[in-house]
Amino acid sequence: MLQDTVADWVDEARIGAALESGRKEDAGKVREILAKALELKGLRLHDVAALAAVSDAGLLEEIFATARKVKEEIYGRRLVMFAPLYISNLCKNECLYCAFRRSNTGLTRRVLSQEEIAEETRIIINQGHKRILLVAGESYPGEGFKYVLDSIATVYSVKEGAGEIRRVNVNVAPLSVDDFKSLKEAGIGTYQIFQETYHRDTYAKVHVGGKKRDFDWRASAVDRAMLAGIDDVGVGVLFGLYDWKYEIMALMLHIAHLEERFGVGCHTISVPRMEPAMGSDMATSPPSPVSDADFKKIVAILRLAVPYTGFIMSTRETAQMRMETFALGVSQISAGSRTNPGGYADDEKFEASQFQLGDHRSLAEVIKDVSELGYIPSFCTGCYRLGRTGADFMDLAKPGLIKEKCGPNALSTFLEYLIDYAPADVAEVGERAIAQELDDMLPKTRRVSERMIEKVRSGRRDVYC
């Protein structure tokens, strides 16, 4: 089908017209849009354009305040935790912003064996993680795509005491429908792919070699994943390649396309900014740099536009920027990350990394810091094992019913972490955060949470509803 390989929904003329219509700042119109956003039904393309045009400090604060309300209403104080696991940095592509690109001879190339993947997994488990995002460069060793499938099986096979990885998400190159079916059969959670930029001319300028040059094949990857039955998908833009206002408008068109065709949009949106990468002048000096102020604006606007979509922020950003965006919309974060194959076992070697990290804190340090801010780190994977994915997840999320599951699950999995892995000072801070969260819960949800917490304290693990 043409739809499976051609992204004709990327309508640059439509994006341009919408941006032009919102160019003039209108305080009354902006406040109408913010009032609509509080209905938790999302925003239209022209609404997003109007918010993107705001520069007045007072109006910006109103946007941020509204985003905080929406984030609190839907997600409360939960922050989902995960760790990336890079299994290979082989790549056939020539992406000018990336250290993994084919011609970068200064990069140490490495493909992890299954034994090495198991060791990396053990280290991640012993940090306390339950979720992994498995990442590979866009080329595989001799066994081809089977290498990825074998790696997923290896991750799931590792058991460390009571610890295990309960969910593997995957970020790999675009696949055919048949290969996506194999990925689903491997038991993944979310398939994640970044378009990098939705602007065709810019895309062509920065992708100068390899299969990734094909804009449409990449932009249509999510369609093929969903046709294969993977109903939790994640998309993203690498902010800094082109005008951020255009990119968030294109994201809106992508989501609208998925909703029209499949009845449900993406499960997550990632919001990475370009960071320095070894051997890339472009990564050090982005073509369209995004300021900290605009970055926070991006997060807030997207939270209002797609209120039920999870937002992921990686350790590309500094600890300070990550903390500032939690309240504005971010709902998932990585912690204790390494972006080079074998980086957990040999954490002094970063010459094989894809990009420079901004947040070097360990998982325990992140847990302590976010708990002191009143957030509840969540290691929950319940929805994926109970089939609450895709449209079924949204059917619970939009009426607000998912909070009755996510709240208790967050507390039970957080308590698991505190008992099994946390240093004493982190456990003390975490216990206070749990007590405060229980005090703020509705009576019914609190009763469910307390029953689950008691099971964890008595020695049960993997307690979820």
CSV table of C-alpha atoms in Angstrom, one decimal:
chain,number,residue,atom,x,y,z
A,1,MET,CA,0.0,0.0,0.0
A,2,LEU,CA,1.2,3.5,-0.9
A,3,GLN,CA,0.4,4.7,2.6
A,4,ASP,CA,2.9,2.3,4.1
A,5,THR,CA,5.9,3.8,2.3
A,6,VAL,CA,4.9,7.5,1.5
A,7,ALA,CA,4.4,10.1,4.1
A,8,ASP,CA,2.0,12.4,2.1
A,9,TRP,CA,0.6,13.7,5.3
A,10,VAL,CA,3.7,15.9,5.8
A,11,ASP,CA,2.0,19.0,4.3
A,12,GLU,CA,4.5,21.8,4.4
A,13,ALA,CA,2.1,24.3,2.8
A,14,ARG,CA,-0.5,23.6,5.5
A,15,ILE,CA,2.1,24.0,8.2
A,16,GLY,CA,3.3,27.3,6.7
A,17,ALA,CA,-0.3,28.6,6.5
A,18,ALA,CA,-1.0,27.7,10.1
A,19,LEU,CA,2.2,29.4,11.3
A,20,GLU,CA,1.4,32.5,9.3
A,21,SER,CA,-2.1,32.6,10.8
A,22,GLY,CA,-0.7,32.6,14.3
A,23,ARG,CA,2.1,35.0,13.7
A,24,LYS,CA,0.3,38.0,15.3
A,25,GLU,CA,0.2,37.6,19.1
A,26,ASP,CA,-3.3,37.9,20.4
A,27,ALA,CA,-3.7,37.7,24.2
A,28,GLY,CA,-7.5,37.1,24.0
A,29,LYS,CA,-7.1,34.3,21.5
A,30,VAL,CA,-4.3,32.7,23.5
A,31,ARG,CA,-6.4,32.7,26.7
A,32,GLU,CA,-9.3,31.1,24.8
A,33,ILE,CA,-6.9,28.3,23.6
A,34,LEU,CA,-5.6,27.8,27.2
A,35,ALA,CA,-9.2,27.5,28.5
A,36,LYS,CA,-9.8,24.9,25.8
A,37,ALA,CA,-6.6,23.1,26.8
A,38,LEU,CA,-7.9,22.7,30.3
A,39,GLU,CA,-10.8,20.6,28.9
A,40,LEU,CA,-8.1,17.9,28.3
A,41,LYS,CA,-9.2,17.2,24.7
A,42,GLY,CA,-6.1,18.5,22.9
A,43,LEU,CA,-5.6,21.3,20.5
A,44,ARG,CA,-5.8,21.9,16.8
A,45,LEU,CA,-3.0,22.8,14.4
A,46,HIS,CA,-3.9,26.6,14.4
A,47,ASP,CA,-4.1,26.6,18.2
A,48,VAL,CA,-0.5,25.2,18.5
A,49,ALA,CA,0.7,27.9,16.0
A,50,ALA,CA,-0.8,30.6,18.1
A,51,LEU,CA,0.9,29.4,21.3
A,52,ALA,CA,4.2,29.0,19.5
A,53,ALA,CA,4.1,32.6,18.5
A,54,VAL,CA,3.8,33.9,22.1
A,55,SER,CA,6.7,36.0,23.3
A,56,ASP,CA,5.1,38.1,26.0
A,57,ALA,CA,6.5,37.1,29.4
A,58,GLY,CA,3.1,37.2,31.1
A,59,LEU,CA,1.4,35.1,28.5
A,60,LEU,CA,4.2,32.6,28.5
A,61,GLU,CA,3.8,32.2,32.2
A,62,GLU,CA,0.1,31.5,31.6
A,63,ILE,CA,1.0,28.8,29.1
A,64,PHE,CA,3.4,27.3,31.7
A,65,ALA,CA,0.8,27.5,34.4
A,66,THR,CA,-1.8,25.8,32.2
A,67,ALA,CA,0.7,23.0,31.3
A,68,ARG,CA,1.4,22.4,35.0
A,69,LYS,CA,-2.3,22.0,35.6
A,70,VAL,CA,-2.8,19.6,32.7
A,71,LYS,CA,0.3,17.5,33.7
A,72,GLU,CA,-0.9,17.3,37.3
A,73,GLU,CA,-4.4,16.4,36.4
A,74,ILE,CA,-3.4,13.5,34.1
A,75,TYR,CA,-0.1,12.2,35.5
A,76,GLY,CA,0.0,13.5,39.0
A,77,ARG,CA,3.5,13.4,40.4
A,78,ARG,CA,4.5,10.1,38.7
A,79,LEU,CA,7.8,10.0,36.7
A,80,VAL,CA,8.4,6.7,34.8
A,81,MET,CA,12.1,5.6,34.9
A,82,PHE,CA,14.1,3.6,32.3
A,83,ALA,CA,17.6,3.0,31.1
A,84,PRO,CA,18.9,2.9,27.5
A,85,LEU,CA,20.9,-0.2,26.5
A,86,TYR,CA,23.0,0.4,23.4
A,87,ILE,CA,23.9,-3.0,21.9
A,88,SER,CA,25.8,-1.8,18.8
A,89,ASN,CA,27.1,1.4,17.2
A,90,LEU,CA,27.5,-0.1,13.7
A,91,CYS,CA,25.8,2.1,11.1
A,92,LYS,CA,25.5,2.3,7.3
A,93,ASN,CA,24.1,5.8,7.3
A,94,GLU,CA,25.8,9.2,6.9
A,95,CYS,CA,23.9,11.5,9.3
A,96,LEU,CA,26.0,14.7,9.7
A,97,TYR,CA,24.9,15.3,13.4
A,98,CYS,CA,25.6,11.8,14.7
A,99,ALA,CA,28.8,10.2,16.1
A,100,PHE,CA,27.7,6.7,14.8
A,101,ARG,CA,27.7,7.8,11.1
A,102,ARG,CA,29.5,5.5,8.8
A,103,SER,CA,32.5,7.7,7.9
A,104,ASN,CA,33.4,8.6,11.5
A,105,THR,CA,36.7,6.7,11.8
A,106,GLY,CA,37.5,8.3,15.2
A,107,LEU,CA,34.7,6.3,16.8
A,108,THR,CA,35.4,3.0,18.4
A,109,ARG,CA,33.0,0.5,16.8
A,110,ARG,CA,31.6,-2.2,19.0
A,111,VAL,CA,28.9,-4.9,18.7
A,112,LEU,CA,28.0,-6.6,22.0
A,113,SER,CA,27.8,-10.4,22.2
A,114,GLN,CA,24.8,-11.9,23.8
A,115,GLU,CA,27.0,-12.6,26.9
A,116,GLU,CA,28.0,-9.0,27.0
A,117,ILE,CA,24.3,-7.9,26.6
A,118,ALA,CA,23.4,-10.2,29.5
A,119,GLU,CA,26.2,-8.6,31.7
A,120,GLU,CA,25.0,-5.0,30.8
A,121,THR,CA,21.5,-6.1,31.7
A,122,ARG,CA,22.6,-7.5,35.1
A,123,ILE,CA,24.3,-4.2,35.9
A,124,ILE,CA,21.2,-2.2,34.9
A,125,ILE,CA,19.0,-4.5,37.0
A,126,ASN,CA,21.3,-4.1,40.0
A,127,GLN,CA,20.8,-0.3,39.7
A,128,GLY,CA,17.1,-1.0,40.3
A,129,HIS,CA,15.7,-0.6,36.8
A,130,LYS,CA,12.8,-2.6,35.4
A,131,ARG,CA,12.5,-1.0,31.9
A,132,ILE,CA,15.1,-0.9,29.1
A,133,LEU,CA,15.1,1.0,25.9
A,134,LEU,CA,17.2,-1.2,23.6
A,135,VAL,CA,19.1,0.9,21.0
A,136,ALA,CA,21.2,-0.2,18.0
A,137,GLY,CA,22.9,1.7,15.2
A,138,GLU,CA,21.3,1.2,11.8
A,139,SER,CA,23.4,-1.8,10.7
A,140,TYR,CA,23.7,-5.3,12.2
A,141,PRO,CA,26.4,-7.9,12.4
A,142,GLY,CA,26.3,-11.1,10.3
A,143,GLU,CA,23.0,-12.5,11.5
A,144,GLY,CA,21.2,-9.3,10.4
A,145,PHE,CA,18.0,-8.3,12.2
A,146,LYS,CA,17.9,-11.6,14.1
A,147,TYR,CA,20.7,-10.0,16.2
A,148,VAL,CA,18.1,-7.6,17.6
A,149,LEU,CA,15.5,-10.3,18.3
A,150,ASP,CA,18.2,-12.4,20.0
A,151,SER,CA,19.2,-9.4,22.1
A,152,ILE,CA,15.7,-8.8,23.3
A,153,ALA,CA,15.4,-12.5,24.4
A,154,THR,CA,18.7,-12.2,26.2
A,155,VAL,CA,17.5,-9.1,28.2
A,156,TYR,CA,14.3,-10.8,29.2
A,157,SER,CA,16.2,-14.0,30.2
A,158,VAL,CA,18.4,-12.3,32.9
A,159,LYS,CA,17.3,-12.7,36.5
A,160,GLU,CA,19.2,-11.2,39.4
A,161,GLY,CA,17.7,-12.3,42.7
A,162,ALA,CA,14.3,-10.7,42.7
A,163,GLY,CA,15.3,-8.3,39.9
A,164,GLU,CA,14.5,-8.5,36.2
A,165,ILE,CA,13.7,-6.4,33.2
A,166,ARG,CA,9.9,-6.5,32.8
A,167,ARG,CA,9.7,-4.5,29.7
A,168,VAL,CA,11.9,-3.9,26.7
A,169,ASN,CA,11.2,-0.9,24.4
A,170,VAL,CA,13.1,-0.8,21.1
A,171,ASN,CA,14.6,2.0,19.1
A,172,VAL,CA,15.9,0.5,15.8
A,173,ALA,CA,15.9,1.3,12.1
A,174,PRO,CA,12.6,1.3,10.1
A,175,LEU,CA,11.4,-2.2,9.2
A,176,SER,CA,9.1,-4.0,6.9
A,177,VAL,CA,5.7,-5.1,8.2
A,178,ASP,CA,6.9,-8.7,8.5
A,179,ASP,CA,10.0,-7.7,10.5
A,180,PHE,CA,7.8,-5.5,12.7
A,181,LYS,CA,5.6,-8.6,13.3
A,182,SER,CA,8.7,-10.4,14.5
A,183,LEU,CA,9.5,-7.5,16.8
A,184,LYS,CA,6.0,-7.8,18.3
A,185,GLU,CA,6.4,-11.5,18.8
A,186,ALA,CA,9.6,-10.9,20.7
A,187,GLY,CA,7.5,-9.2,23.4
A,188,ILE,CA,8.5,-5.6,23.1
A,189,GLY,CA,6.6,-2.7,24.7
A,190,THR,CA,6.9,0.4,22.6
A,191,TYR,CA,8.6,0.8,19.2
A,192,GLN,CA,10.3,4.2,19.1
A,193,ILE,CA,11.7,6.0,16.1
A,194,PHE,CA,12.7,9.7,15.6
A,195,GLN,CA,12.1,11.3,12.3
A,196,GLU,CA,14.9,13.8,13.3
A,197,THR,CA,13.4,16.5,11.2
A,198,TYR,CA,10.1,16.6,9.3
A,199,HIS,CA,11.4,19.3,6.9
A,200,ARG,CA,12.2,17.5,3.7
A,201,ASP,CA,14.9,19.9,2.4
A,202,THR,CA,16.7,19.9,5.7
A,203,TYR,CA,16.3,16.1,6.0
A,204,ALA,CA,18.1,15.7,2.6
A,205,LYS,CA,20.9,18.1,3.7
A,206,VAL,CA,21.8,16.2,6.9
A,207,HIS,CA,21.2,12.6,5.7
A,208,VAL,CA,23.7,12.3,2.9
A,209,GLY,CA,24.3,8.5,2.7
A,210,GLY,CA,22.6,5.2,3.5
A,211,LYS,CA,19.0,4.0,3.6
A,212,LYS,CA,18.1,6.8,6.0
A,213,ARG,CA,18.3,9.2,3.1
A,214,ASP,CA,14.7,8.0,2.3
A,215,PHE,CA,12.5,10.5,4.1
A,216,ASP,CA,9.3,8.6,3.3
A,217,TRP,CA,10.5,5.2,4.3
A,218,ARG,CA,11.4,6.6,7.8
A,219,ALA,CA,8.3,8.8,8.2
A,220,SER,CA,6.1,5.8,7.4
A,221,ALA,CA,7.8,3.4,9.7
A,222,VAL,CA,5.2,3.9,12.5
A,223,ASP,CA,2.4,3.0,10.0
A,224,ARG,CA,4.1,-0.3,9.3
A,225,ALA,CA,4.7,-1.0,13.0
A,226,MET,CA,1.0,-0.4,13.7
A,227,LEU,CA,-0.1,-2.6,10.8
A,228,ALA,CA,2.1,-5.3,12.3
A,229,GLY,CA,0.1,-5.0,15.6
A,230,ILE,CA,2.5,-2.8,17.6
A,231,ASP,CA,0.0,-0.4,19.0
A,232,ASP,CA,2.3,1.5,21.3
A,233,VAL,CA,4.7,3.6,19.3
A,234,GLY,CA,6.9,6.5,20.1
A,235,VAL,CA,8.0,9.4,17.8
A,236,GLY,CA,10.3,12.4,18.2
A,237,VAL,CA,12.2,15.2,16.7
A,238,LEU,CA,15.9,16.1,17.1
A,239,PHE,CA,15.4,19.8,17.9
A,240,GLY,CA,18.1,21.9,16.4
A,241,LEU,CA,18.1,20.7,12.8
A,242,TYR,CA,15.3,23.0,11.7
A,243,ASP,CA,12.8,25.6,13.1
A,244,TRP,CA,11.2,24.2,16.2
A,245,LYS,CA,7.9,25.8,15.4
A,246,TYR,CA,7.7,23.9,12.1
A,247,GLU,CA,8.7,20.7,13.8
A,248,ILE,CA,6.0,20.7,16.5
A,249,MET,CA,3.4,21.5,13.8
A,250,ALA,CA,4.6,18.5,11.8
A,251,LEU,CA,4.4,16.3,14.9
A,252,MET,CA,0.8,17.3,15.2
A,253,LEU,CA,0.1,16.2,11.6
A,254,HIS,CA,1.9,12.9,12.2
A,255,ILE,CA,-0.3,12.3,15.3
A,256,ALA,CA,-3.5,13.3,13.4
A,257,HIS,CA,-2.5,10.9,10.6
A,258,LEU,CA,-2.1,8.0,13.0
A,259,GLU,CA,-5.4,8.8,14.8
A,260,GLU,CA,-7.3,9.0,11.5
A,261,ARG,CA,-5.8,5.8,10.2
A,262,PHE,CA,-5.5,3.6,13.3
A,263,GLY,CA,-7.8,5.3,15.8
A,264,VAL,CA,-4.9,6.1,18.2
A,265,GLY,CA,-1.9,8.3,18.1
A,266,CYS,CA,1.6,7.8,19.5
A,267,HIS,CA,2.1,6.6,23.1
A,268,THR,CA,5.2,8.7,23.6
A,269,ILE,CA,6.9,11.8,22.2
A,270,SER,CA,10.7,12.3,22.8
A,271,VAL,CA,12.0,15.8,22.9
A,272,PRO,CA,15.8,15.6,22.4
A,273,ARG,CA,17.9,18.7,21.6
A,274,MET,CA,21.1,18.3,19.7
A,275,GLU,CA,24.2,17.8,21.9
A,276,PRO,CA,27.9,17.6,20.9
A,277,ALA,CA,28.9,14.4,19.3
A,278,MET,CA,32.4,13.2,18.6
A,279,GLY,CA,33.5,14.1,15.0
A,280,SER,CA,30.4,16.2,14.2
A,281,ASP,CA,30.7,20.0,13.8
A,282,MET,CA,27.0,20.2,13.2
A,283,ALA,CA,26.2,18.6,16.6
A,284,THR,CA,28.4,21.3,18.2
A,285,SER,CA,26.9,24.1,16.2
A,286,PRO,CA,23.3,23.2,15.4
A,287,PRO,CA,21.7,24.8,12.3
A,288,SER,CA,18.7,26.0,14.3
A,289,PRO,CA,19.6,26.0,18.0
A,290,VAL,CA,16.8,25.9,20.5
A,291,SER,CA,17.3,28.1,23.6
A,292,ASP,CA,16.4,26.9,27.1
A,293,ALA,CA,13.4,29.2,27.2
A,294,ASP,CA,12.1,27.9,23.9
A,295,PHE,CA,12.8,24.3,24.9
A,296,LYS,CA,10.5,24.7,28.0
A,297,LYS,CA,8.0,26.4,25.7
A,298,ILE,CA,8.1,23.3,23.4
A,299,VAL,CA,7.4,20.9,26.3
A,300,ALA,CA,4.5,23.0,27.6
A,301,ILE,CA,2.8,23.5,24.2
A,302,LEU,CA,3.0,19.8,23.4
A,303,ARG,CA,1.6,18.9,26.8
A,304,LEU,CA,-1.4,21.1,26.1
A,305,ALA,CA,-1.8,19.8,22.5
A,306,VAL,CA,-1.6,16.1,23.2
A,307,PRO,CA,-2.4,15.8,26.9
A,308,TYR,CA,-2.5,12.0,27.2
A,309,THR,CA,0.8,11.3,25.4
A,310,GLY,CA,3.8,10.5,27.5
A,311,PHE,CA,6.8,12.8,27.1
A,312,ILE,CA,10.3,11.4,27.3
A,313,MET,CA,13.4,13.4,28.3
A,314,SER,CA,16.8,11.7,28.2
A,315,THR,CA,20.1,12.5,29.9
A,316,ARG,CA,21.1,14.7,27.0
A,317,GLU,CA,19.7,17.5,29.1
A,318,THR,CA,21.2,18.8,32.3
A,319,ALA,CA,19.8,17.8,35.7
A,320,GLN,CA,18.5,21.4,36.1
A,321,MET,CA,16.7,21.5,32.8
A,322,ARG,CA,15.2,18.0,33.4
A,323,MET,CA,13.8,19.1,36.7
A,324,GLU,CA,12.4,22.4,35.3
A,325,THR,CA,10.4,20.5,32.7
A,326,PHE,CA,8.9,17.8,34.9
A,327,ALA,CA,6.0,20.1,35.9
A,328,LEU,CA,5.6,21.4,32.4
A,329,GLY,CA,4.9,18.0,30.8
A,330,VAL,CA,7.7,15.5,31.0
A,331,SER,CA,6.5,12.1,32.3
A,332,GLN,CA,9.3,9.7,31.5
A,333,ILE,CA,13.0,10.0,32.1
A,334,SER,CA,16.1,7.9,31.7
A,335,ALA,CA,18.6,7.8,34.6
A,336,GLY,CA,22.1,6.4,35.2
A,337,SER,CA,22.4,6.2,31.4
A,338,ARG,CA,25.2,5.2,29.0
A,339,THR,CA,25.0,5.7,25.3
A,340,ASN,CA,27.8,3.5,24.2
A,341,PRO,CA,27.8,-0.3,23.8
A,342,GLY,CA,29.3,-1.8,26.9
A,343,GLY,CA,29.1,1.5,28.7
A,344,TYR,CA,27.6,0.1,31.9
A,345,ALA,CA,30.3,-2.6,32.4
A,346,ASP,CA,33.1,-0.2,31.4
A,347,ASP,CA,31.8,3.3,32.3
A,348,GLU,CA,35.1,5.1,31.8
A,349,LYS,CA,35.1,4.6,28.0
A,350,PHE,CA,32.8,7.1,26.3
A,351,GLU,CA,34.6,7.3,22.9
A,352,ALA,CA,31.9,5.0,21.5
A,353,SER,CA,29.0,7.2,22.6
A,354,GLN,CA,26.4,8.5,20.3
A,355,PHE,CA,26.3,12.0,21.9
A,356,GLN,CA,27.4,13.9,25.0
A,357,LEU,CA,25.4,13.4,28.2
A,358,GLY,CA,24.2,16.4,30.1
A,359,ASP,CA,23.1,14.5,33.3
A,360,HIS,CA,25.7,12.2,34.8
A,361,ARG,CA,23.9,11.3,38.0
A,362,SER,CA,23.3,7.7,39.0
A,363,LEU,CA,19.8,6.3,39.2
A,364,ALA,CA,20.0,6.6,43.0
A,365,GLU,CA,21.0,10.2,42.8
A,366,VAL,CA,18.2,11.0,40.4
A,367,ILE,CA,15.7,9.1,42.6
A,368,LYS,CA,16.7,11.1,45.7
A,369,ASP,CA,16.5,14.4,43.9
A,370,VAL,CA,13.1,13.9,42.3
A,371,SER,CA,11.7,12.4,45.5
A,372,GLU,CA,12.8,15.5,47.4
A,373,LEU,CA,10.9,17.6,44.8
A,374,GLY,CA,7.7,15.6,45.6
A,375,TYR,CA,7.7,13.3,42.6
A,376,ILE,CA,7.1,9.5,42.7
A,377,PRO,CA,9.6,7.5,40.5
A,378,SER,CA,7.6,4.7,38.9
A,379,PHE,CA,9.0,1.4,37.6
A,380,CYS,CA,5.6,0.1,36.6
A,381,THR,CA,5.2,-2.1,33.6
A,382,GLY,CA,1.7,-3.3,34.4
A,383,CYS,CA,-0.3,-1.9,31.5
A,384,TYR,CA,1.9,-3.7,28.9
A,385,ARG,CA,1.4,-7.1,30.5
A,386,LEU,CA,-2.3,-6.6,31.1
A,387,GLY,CA,-3.0,-5.5,27.5
A,388,ARG,CA,-3.7,-1.9,28.4
A,389,THR,CA,-2.0,-0.5,25.3
A,390,GLY,CA,-2.9,1.5,22.2
A,391,ALA,CA,-6.6,2.3,22.1
A,392,ASP,CA,-7.4,0.3,25.3
A,393,PHE,CA,-5.0,2.5,27.2
A,394,MET,CA,-6.6,5.7,25.8
A,395,ASP,CA,-10.0,4.4,26.7
A,396,LEU,CA,-8.9,4.5,30.3
A,397,ALA,CA,-6.7,7.5,30.1
A,398,LYS,CA,-9.2,10.0,28.6
A,399,PRO,CA,-11.9,9.6,31.3
A,400,GLY,CA,-9.2,9.8,34.0
A,401,LEU,CA,-9.6,6.1,35.0
A,402,ILE,CA,-6.0,5.2,34.3
A,403,LYS,CA,-4.9,7.1,37.4
A,404,GLU,CA,-6.6,4.5,39.5
A,405,LYS,CA,-4.1,2.0,38.1
A,406,CYS,CA,-1.0,4.1,37.7
A,407,GLY,CA,-1.0,5.6,41.1
A,408,PRO,CA,-1.0,2.4,43.1
A,409,ASN,CA,1.4,0.7,40.6
A,410,ALA,CA,3.9,3.6,40.9
A,411,LEU,CA,3.9,3.4,44.7
A,412,SER,CA,4.3,-0.4,44.8
A,413,THR,CA,7.2,-0.4,42.3
A,414,PHE,CA,8.9,2.6,43.9
A,415,LEU,CA,8.7,0.8,47.3
A,416,GLU,CA,10.3,-2.3,45.6
A,417,TYR,CA,13.2,-0.1,44.5
A,418,LEU,CA,13.6,1.5,48.0
A,419,ILE,CA,13.7,-1.9,49.8
A,420,ASP,CA,15.8,-3.8,47.3
A,421,TYR,CA,18.3,-1.2,45.9
A,422,ALA,CA,18.2,2.2,47.5
A,423,PRO,CA,21.0,3.5,49.8
A,424,ALA,CA,19.7,4.4,53.3
A,425,ASP,CA,19.5,8.2,52.6
A,426,VAL,CA,17.5,7.6,49.4
A,427,ALA,CA,15.2,5.2,51.1
A,428,GLU,CA,14.4,7.7,53.8
A,429,VAL,CA,13.5,10.4,51.3
A,430,GLY,CA,11.5,8.0,49.2
A,431,GLU,CA,9.5,6.7,52.2
A,432,ARG,CA,8.5,10.3,53.0
A,433,ALA,CA,7.4,10.8,49.4
A,434,ILE,CA,5.3,7.7,49.5
A,435,ALA,CA,3.6,8.8,52.7
A,436,GLN,CA,2.8,12.2,51.2
A,437,GLU,CA,1.4,10.7,48.1
A,438,LEU,CA,-0.8,8.4,50.1
A,439,ASP,CA,-2.1,11.4,52.1
A,440,ASP,CA,-3.1,13.1,48.8
A,441,MET,CA,-4.9,10.2,47.2
A,442,LEU,CA,-8.6,9.7,47.0
A,443,PRO,CA,-9.8,7.2,49.6
A,444,LYS,CA,-10.5,4.3,47.2
A,445,THR,CA,-7.2,4.7,45.4
A,446,ARG,CA,-5.4,5.0,48.7
A,447,ARG,CA,-6.9,1.7,50.0
A,448,VAL,CA,-5.8,-0.1,46.9
A,449,SER,CA,-2.3,1.4,47.2
A,450,GLU,CA,-2.0,0.5,50.9
A,451,ARG,CA,-2.9,-3.2,50.2
A,452,MET,CA,-0.3,-3.4,47.4
A,453,ILE,CA,2.3,-1.7,49.5
A,454,GLU,CA,1.7,-4.1,52.4
A,455,LYS,CA,2.3,-7.0,50.0
A,456,VAL,CA,5.6,-5.5,48.9
A,457,ARG,CA,6.7,-5.0,52.5
A,458,SER,CA,5.8,-8.6,53.3
A,459,GLY,CA,8.2,-9.8,50.5
A,460,ARG,CA,6.0,-9.9,47.4
A,461,ARG,CA,7.5,-8.5,44.2
A,462,ASP,CA,6.0,-7.4,40.9
A,463,VAL,CA,2.7,-6.3,42.5
A,464,TYR,CA,0.5,-4.4,40.1
A,465,CYS,CA,-3.2,-3.9,39.2
